[in-house]
């Protein structure tokens, strides 16, 4: 369900969108299914203008058939692998973060989800010199920690400034605003083709739980549909713009002593890769973390590595960890 907005396609002016919304035409589906001639009369808008806009929207949002060979060639030509900057995590992710895919890091508070996301963003901006869109939904992003991580990779003040400029931060605290940000990014993706602003290669959403939990359960009847609309937007961004999408999620108690990712079974089908982060059991080593594969098409589930989060926030690798038992992880 794509919401009509100014600039969604050529001809979609603010005046046109306002007139359509006054007639309760708020989405692309509303417009393409309406009687255009009758709608033009009610909105006092040129019939030819509405037909042209409708035709463009149909071309943008209607599916077209393609064969498997074409899809495979497109995949080979568009997929890139972005290093996380940490050898252990790269090994766990089969060389790094894949563009066109959604990778989810799940874990309890304090497990290192935000720190991993910050480190990923900094490595993409510094080492790979690519742009990152960082969406903060919890207010947990620290600009001081971000600068500290950048300073650990580059010494020059000029390079530090350039790296900071490659990380665009958006703070969003409710799902409707988040959907608007994602749809605007996809609608304005033509600048990536022209190279006017450079291309975003990674999108970080920290966290999905913060904006979805308040609208799920209870009397929130639209919660599930909004969650799946968010999932659709994230997957479309990954595939259509050729970017790597990184999302964080919390955990909830499972039957017994285990834990499982939050947001339920329906959301579990959204991420291509799912990694569980946990703190080390040894209180004498507070920075120790483990990362375990819960879902992947390339790596075996339960595969696990260990790494450290240093006092400066950087990630350092450890020796290979033993595979955790199923009882430790719960039925994830």
PDB file of N, CA and C in Angstrom, residues 86-149:
ATOM      1  N   UNK A  86      35.184  -6.506  10.850  1.00  0.00           N
ATOM      2  CA  UNK A  86      35.553  -7.462  11.887  1.00  0.00           C
ATOM      3  C   UNK A  86      35.634  -8.853  11.253  1.00  0.00           C
ATOM      4  N   UNK A  87      36.775  -9.515  11.366  1.00  0.00           N
ATOM      5  CA  UNK A  87      36.974 -10.794  10.699  1.00  0.00           C
ATOM      6  C   UNK A  87      35.995 -11.860  11.173  1.00  0.00           C
ATOM      7  N   UNK A  88      35.691 -11.869  12.458  1.00  0.00           N
ATOM      8  CA  UNK A  88      34.776 -12.884  12.992  1.00  0.00           C
ATOM      9  C   UNK A  88      33.375 -12.717  12.414  1.00  0.00           C
ATOM     10  N   UNK A  89      32.875 -11.476  12.420  1.00  0.00           N
ATOM     11  CA  UNK A  89      31.540 -11.245  11.871  1.00  0.00           C
ATOM     12  C   UNK A  89      31.504 -11.485  10.365  1.00  0.00           C
ATOM     13  N   UNK A  90      32.565 -11.094   9.665  1.00  0.00           N
ATOM     14  CA  UNK A  90      32.627 -11.361   8.227  1.00  0.00           C
ATOM     15  C   UNK A  90      32.551 -12.856   7.952  1.00  0.00           C
ATOM     16  N   UNK A  91      33.263 -13.643   8.751  1.00  0.00           N
ATOM     17  CA  UNK A  91      33.229 -15.097   8.585  1.00  0.00           C
ATOM     18  C   UNK A  91      31.817 -15.625   8.832  1.00  0.00           C
ATOM     19  N   UNK A  92      31.165 -15.128   9.863  1.00  0.00           N
ATOM     20  CA  UNK A  92      29.813 -15.576  10.205  1.00  0.00           C
ATOM     21  C   UNK A  92      28.820 -15.231   9.107  1.00  0.00           C
ATOM     22  N   UNK A  93      29.026 -14.078   8.448  1.00  0.00           N
ATOM     23  CA  UNK A  93      28.120 -13.603   7.407  1.00  0.00           C
ATOM     24  C   UNK A  93      28.546 -14.044   6.009  1.00  0.00           C
ATOM     25  N   UNK A  94      29.481 -14.982   5.938  1.00  0.00           N
ATOM     26  CA  UNK A  94      29.996 -15.453   4.649  1.00  0.00           C
ATOM     27  C   UNK A  94      30.601 -14.299   3.860  1.00  0.00           C
ATOM     28  N   UNK A  95      31.601 -13.661   4.435  1.00  0.00           N
ATOM     29  CA  UNK A  95      32.423 -12.590   3.854  1.00  0.00           C
ATOM     30  C   UNK A  95      31.939 -11.182   4.174  1.00  0.00           C
ATOM     31  N   UNK A  96      30.705 -11.007   4.615  1.00  0.00           N
ATOM     32  CA  UNK A  96      30.226  -9.670   4.959  1.00  0.00           C
ATOM     33  C   UNK A  96      28.752  -9.496   4.683  1.00  0.00           C
ATOM     34  N   UNK A  97      28.334  -8.243   4.638  1.00  0.00           N
ATOM     35  CA  UNK A  97      26.932  -7.887   4.393  1.00  0.00           C
ATOM     36  C   UNK A  97      26.673  -7.852   2.890  1.00  0.00           C
ATOM     37  N   UNK A  98      25.664  -8.555   2.450  1.00  0.00           N
ATOM     38  CA  UNK A  98      25.330  -8.616   1.025  1.00  0.00           C
ATOM     39  C   UNK A  98      24.315  -7.529   0.679  1.00  0.00           C
ATOM     40  N   UNK A  99      24.578  -6.794  -0.399  1.00  0.00           N
ATOM     41  CA  UNK A  99      23.580  -5.840  -0.877  1.00  0.00           C
ATOM     42  C   UNK A  99      22.398  -6.617  -1.444  1.00  0.00           C
ATOM     43  N   UNK A 100      21.217  -6.009  -1.353  1.00  0.00           N
ATOM     44  CA  UNK A 100      20.008  -6.683  -1.807  1.00  0.00           C
ATOM     45  C   UNK A 100      19.381  -7.569  -0.753  1.00  0.00           C
ATOM     46  N   UNK A 101      20.002  -7.628   0.435  1.00  0.00           N
ATOM     47  CA  UNK A 101      19.490  -8.488   1.498  1.00  0.00           C
ATOM     48  C   UNK A 101      19.245  -7.692   2.785  1.00  0.00           C
ATOM     49  N   UNK A 102      18.423  -8.277   3.655  1.00  0.00           N
ATOM     50  CA  UNK A 102      18.134  -7.684   4.955  1.00  0.00           C
ATOM     51  C   UNK A 102      18.762  -8.563   6.031  1.00  0.00           C
ATOM     52  N   UNK A 103      19.667  -7.991   6.792  1.00  0.00           N
ATOM     53  CA  UNK A 103      20.344  -8.700   7.881  1.00  0.00           C
ATOM     54  C   UNK A 103      19.838  -8.165   9.203  1.00  0.00           C
ATOM     55  N   UNK A 104      19.422  -9.066  10.086  1.00  0.00           N
ATOM     56  CA  UNK A 104      18.863  -8.662  11.377  1.00  0.00           C
ATOM     57  C   UNK A 104      19.756  -9.148  12.518  1.00  0.00           C
ATOM     58  N   UNK A 105      20.074  -8.225  13.425  1.00  0.00           N
ATOM     59  CA  UNK A 105      20.792  -8.558  14.650  1.00  0.00           C
ATOM     60  C   UNK A 105      19.799  -8.506  15.802  1.00  0.00           C
ATOM     61  N   UNK A 106      19.642  -9.616  16.507  1.00  0.00           N
ATOM     62  CA  UNK A 106      18.709  -9.677  17.625  1.00  0.00           C
ATOM     63  C   UNK A 106      19.490  -9.902  18.909  1.00  0.00           C
ATOM     64  N   UNK A 107      18.931  -9.422  20.009  1.00  0.00           N
ATOM     65  CA  UNK A 107      19.612  -9.614  21.280  1.00  0.00           C
ATOM     66  C   UNK A 107      18.936  -8.841  22.395  1.00  0.00           C
ATOM     67  N   UNK A 108      19.289  -9.184  23.614  1.00  0.00           N
ATOM     68  CA  UNK A 108      18.749  -8.499  24.784  1.00  0.00           C
ATOM     69  C   UNK A 108      19.398  -7.123  24.920  1.00  0.00           C
ATOM     70  N   UNK A 109      18.820  -6.236  25.733  1.00  0.00           N
ATOM     71  CA  UNK A 109      19.474  -4.942  25.981  1.00  0.00           C
ATOM     72  C   UNK A 109      20.887  -5.144  26.509  1.00  0.00           C
ATOM     73  N   UNK A 110      21.848  -4.395  25.952  1.00  0.00           N
ATOM     74  CA  UNK A 110      23.229  -4.523  26.374  1.00  0.00           C
ATOM     75  C   UNK A 110      24.012  -5.602  25.664  1.00  0.00           C
ATOM     76  N   UNK A 111      23.383  -6.272  24.690  1.00  0.00           N
ATOM     77  CA  UNK A 111      24.080  -7.349  23.978  1.00  0.00           C
ATOM     78  C   UNK A 111      25.017  -6.807  22.903  1.00  0.00           C
ATOM     79  N   UNK A 112      24.899  -5.522  22.574  1.00  0.00           N
ATOM     80  CA  UNK A 112      25.823  -4.926  21.615  1.00  0.00           C
ATOM     81  C   UNK A 112      25.229  -4.621  20.252  1.00  0.00           C
ATOM     82  N   UNK A 113      23.907  -4.627  20.138  1.00  0.00           N
ATOM     83  CA  UNK A 113      23.263  -4.406  18.837  1.00  0.00           C
ATOM     84  C   UNK A 113      23.600  -3.033  18.262  1.00  0.00           C
ATOM     85  N   UNK A 114      23.407  -1.985  19.055  1.00  0.00           N
ATOM     86  CA  UNK A 114      23.683  -0.634  18.570  1.00  0.00           C
ATOM     87  C   UNK A 114      25.164  -0.443  18.288  1.00  0.00           C
ATOM     88  N   UNK A 115      26.023  -1.007  19.126  1.00  0.00           N
ATOM     89  CA  UNK A 115      27.452  -0.861  18.915  1.00  0.00           C
ATOM     90  C   UNK A 115      27.894  -1.542  17.630  1.00  0.00           C
ATOM     91  N   UNK A 116      27.317  -2.705  17.344  1.00  0.00           N
ATOM     92  CA  UNK A 116      27.623  -3.398  16.091  1.00  0.00           C
ATOM     93  C   UNK A 116      27.163  -2.555  14.908  1.00  0.00           C
ATOM     94  N   UNK A 117      25.961  -1.986  15.010  1.00  0.00           N
ATOM     95  CA  UNK A 117      25.433  -1.148  13.922  1.00  0.00           C
ATOM     96  C   UNK A 117      26.313   0.077  13.682  1.00  0.00           C
ATOM     97  N   UNK A 118      26.745   0.728  14.767  1.00  0.00           N
ATOM     98  CA  UNK A 118      27.623   1.891  14.623  1.00  0.00           C
ATOM     99  C   UNK A 118      28.946   1.499  13.960  1.00  0.00           C
ATOM    100  N   UNK A 119      29.490   0.366  14.377  1.00  0.00           N
ATOM    101  CA  UNK A 119      30.751  -0.092  13.799  1.00  0.00           C
ATOM    102  C   UNK A 119      30.599  -0.425  12.317  1.00  0.00           C
ATOM    103  N   UNK A 120      29.482  -1.053  11.960  1.00  0.00           N
ATOM    104  CA  UNK A 120      29.223  -1.362  10.555  1.00  0.00           C
ATOM    105  C   UNK A 120      29.132  -0.081   9.739  1.00  0.00           C
ATOM    106  N   UNK A 121      28.384   0.893  10.261  1.00  0.00           N
ATOM    107  CA  UNK A 121      28.201   2.158   9.546  1.00  0.00           C
ATOM    108  C   UNK A 121      29.534   2.880   9.352  1.00  0.00           C
ATOM    109  N   UNK A 122      30.348   2.894  10.395  1.00  0.00           N
ATOM    110  CA  UNK A 122      31.642   3.574  10.323  1.00  0.00           C
ATOM    111  C   UNK A 122      32.568   2.881   9.333  1.00  0.00           C
ATOM    112  N   UNK A 123      32.568   1.559   9.316  1.00  0.00           N
ATOM    113  CA  UNK A 123      33.442   0.847   8.389  1.00  0.00           C
ATOM    114  C   UNK A 123      33.036   1.086   6.936  1.00  0.00           C
ATOM    115  N   UNK A 124      31.733   1.113   6.679  1.00  0.00           N
ATOM    116  CA  UNK A 124      31.260   1.392   5.317  1.00  0.00           C
ATOM    117  C   UNK A 124      31.648   2.814   4.905  1.00  0.00           C
ATOM    118  N   UNK A 125      31.539   3.758   5.853  1.00  0.00           N
ATOM    119  CA  UNK A 125      31.843   5.158   5.540  1.00  0.00           C
ATOM    120  C   UNK A 125      33.344   5.415   5.423  1.00  0.00           C
ATOM    121  N   UNK A 126      34.145   4.760   6.273  1.00  0.00           N
ATOM    122  CA  UNK A 126      35.596   5.026   6.295  1.00  0.00           C
ATOM    123  C   UNK A 126      36.364   4.149   5.325  1.00  0.00           C
ATOM    124  N   UNK A 127      36.240   2.833   5.495  1.00  0.00           N
ATOM    125  CA  UNK A 127      37.044   1.907   4.697  1.00  0.00           C
ATOM    126  C   UNK A 127      36.526   1.776   3.268  1.00  0.00           C
ATOM    127  N   UNK A 128      35.207   1.719   3.124  1.00  0.00           N
ATOM    128  CA  UNK A 128      34.622   1.529   1.798  1.00  0.00           C
ATOM    129  C   UNK A 128      34.242   2.847   1.128  1.00  0.00           C
ATOM    130  N   UNK A 129      34.219   3.926   1.925  1.00  0.00           N
ATOM    131  CA  UNK A 129      33.894   5.272   1.422  1.00  0.00           C
ATOM    132  C   UNK A 129      32.542   5.307   0.700  1.00  0.00           C
ATOM    133  N   UNK A 130      31.558   4.676   1.326  1.00  0.00           N
ATOM    134  CA  UNK A 130      30.190   4.649   0.805  1.00  0.00           C
ATOM    135  C   UNK A 130      29.256   5.333   1.797  1.00  0.00           C
ATOM    136  N   UNK A 131      28.112   5.796   1.282  1.00  0.00           N
ATOM    137  CA  UNK A 131      27.151   6.489   2.141  1.00  0.00           C
ATOM    138  C   UNK A 131      26.282   5.497   2.925  1.00  0.00           C
ATOM    139  N   UNK A 132      25.902   5.914   4.126  1.00  0.00           N
ATOM    140  CA  UNK A 132      25.067   5.103   5.011  1.00  0.00           C
ATOM    141  C   UNK A 132      23.901   5.962   5.493  1.00  0.00           C
ATOM    142  N   UNK A 133      22.696   5.387   5.467  1.00  0.00           N
ATOM    143  CA  UNK A 133      21.541   6.040   6.089  1.00  0.00           C
ATOM    144  C   UNK A 133      21.279   5.321   7.408  1.00  0.00           C
ATOM    145  N   UNK A 134      21.422   6.037   8.526  1.00  0.00           N
ATOM    146  CA  UNK A 134      21.265   5.447   9.859  1.00  0.00           C
ATOM    147  C   UNK A 134      19.968   5.993  10.465  1.00  0.00           C
ATOM    148  N   UNK A 135      18.981   5.113  10.652  1.00  0.00           N
ATOM    149  CA  UNK A 135      17.688   5.505  11.217  1.00  0.00           C
ATOM    150  C   UNK A 135      17.661   5.084  12.679  1.00  0.00           C
ATOM    151  N   UNK A 136      17.631   6.063  13.555  1.00  0.00           N
ATOM    152  CA  UNK A 136      17.655   5.832  15.002  1.00  0.00           C
ATOM    153  C   UNK A 136      16.241   5.988  15.547  1.00  0.00           C
ATOM    154  N   UNK A 137      15.664   4.900  16.070  1.00  0.00           N
ATOM    155  CA  UNK A 137      14.292   4.955  16.580  1.00  0.00           C
ATOM    156  C   UNK A 137      14.232   4.913  18.103  1.00  0.00           C
ATOM    157  N   UNK A 138      15.399   4.862  18.755  1.00  0.00           N
ATOM    158  CA  UNK A 138      15.418   4.760  20.216  1.00  0.00           C
ATOM    159  C   UNK A 138      16.083   5.959  20.876  1.00  0.00           C
ATOM    160  N   UNK A 139      16.750   6.807  20.092  1.00  0.00           N
ATOM    161  CA  UNK A 139      17.516   7.900  20.666  1.00  0.00           C
ATOM    162  C   UNK A 139      18.836   7.440  21.241  1.00  0.00           C
ATOM    163  N   UNK A 140      19.253   6.210  20.900  1.00  0.00           N
ATOM    164  CA  UNK A 140      20.458   5.640  21.474  1.00  0.00           C
ATOM    165  C   UNK A 140      21.735   5.958  20.730  1.00  0.00           C
ATOM    166  N   UNK A 141      21.631   6.611  19.570  1.00  0.00           N
ATOM    167  CA  UNK A 141      22.837   6.918  18.810  1.00  0.00           C
ATOM    168  C   UNK A 141      23.601   8.056  19.469  1.00  0.00           C
ATOM    169  N   UNK A 142      24.881   7.826  19.699  1.00  0.00           N
ATOM    170  CA  UNK A 142      25.746   8.841  20.317  1.00  0.00           C
ATOM    171  C   UNK A 142      26.703   9.386  19.273  1.00  0.00           C
ATOM    172  N   UNK A 143      26.620  10.688  19.013  1.00  0.00           N
ATOM    173  CA  UNK A 143      27.515  11.295  18.030  1.00  0.00           C
ATOM    174  C   UNK A 143      28.964  11.249  18.511  1.00  0.00           C
ATOM    175  N   UNK A 144      29.153  11.330  19.825  1.00  0.00           N
ATOM    176  CA  UNK A 144      30.510  11.266  20.379  1.00  0.00           C
ATOM    177  C   UNK A 144      31.122   9.890  20.126  1.00  0.00           C
ATOM    178  N   UNK A 145      30.331   8.817  20.325  1.00  0.00           N
ATOM    179  CA  UNK A 145      30.832   7.470  20.075  1.00  0.00           C
ATOM    180  C   UNK A 145      31.080   7.269  18.576  1.00  0.00           C
ATOM    181  N   UNK A 146      30.217   7.846  17.752  1.00  0.00           N
ATOM    182  CA  UNK A 146      30.387   7.745  16.303  1.00  0.00           C
ATOM    183  C   UNK A 146      31.720   8.370  15.876  1.00  0.00           C
ATOM    184  N   UNK A 147      32.005   9.566  16.401  1.00  0.00           N
ATOM    185  CA  UNK A 147      33.268  10.229  16.088  1.00  0.00           C
ATOM    186  C   UNK A 147      34.453   9.434  16.632  1.00  0.00           C
ATOM    187  N   UNK A 148      34.288   8.864  17.814  1.00  0.00           N
ATOM    188  CA  UNK A 148      35.361   8.068  18.407  1.00  0.00           C
ATOM    189  C   UNK A 148      35.699   6.861  17.532  1.00  0.00           C
ATOM    190  N   UNK A 149      34.675   6.217  16.976  1.00  0.00           N
ATOM    191  CA  UNK A 149      34.900   5.070  16.099  1.00  0.00           C
ATOM    192  C   UNK A 149      35.586   5.493  14.801  1.00  0.00           C
TER     193      UNK A 149
END
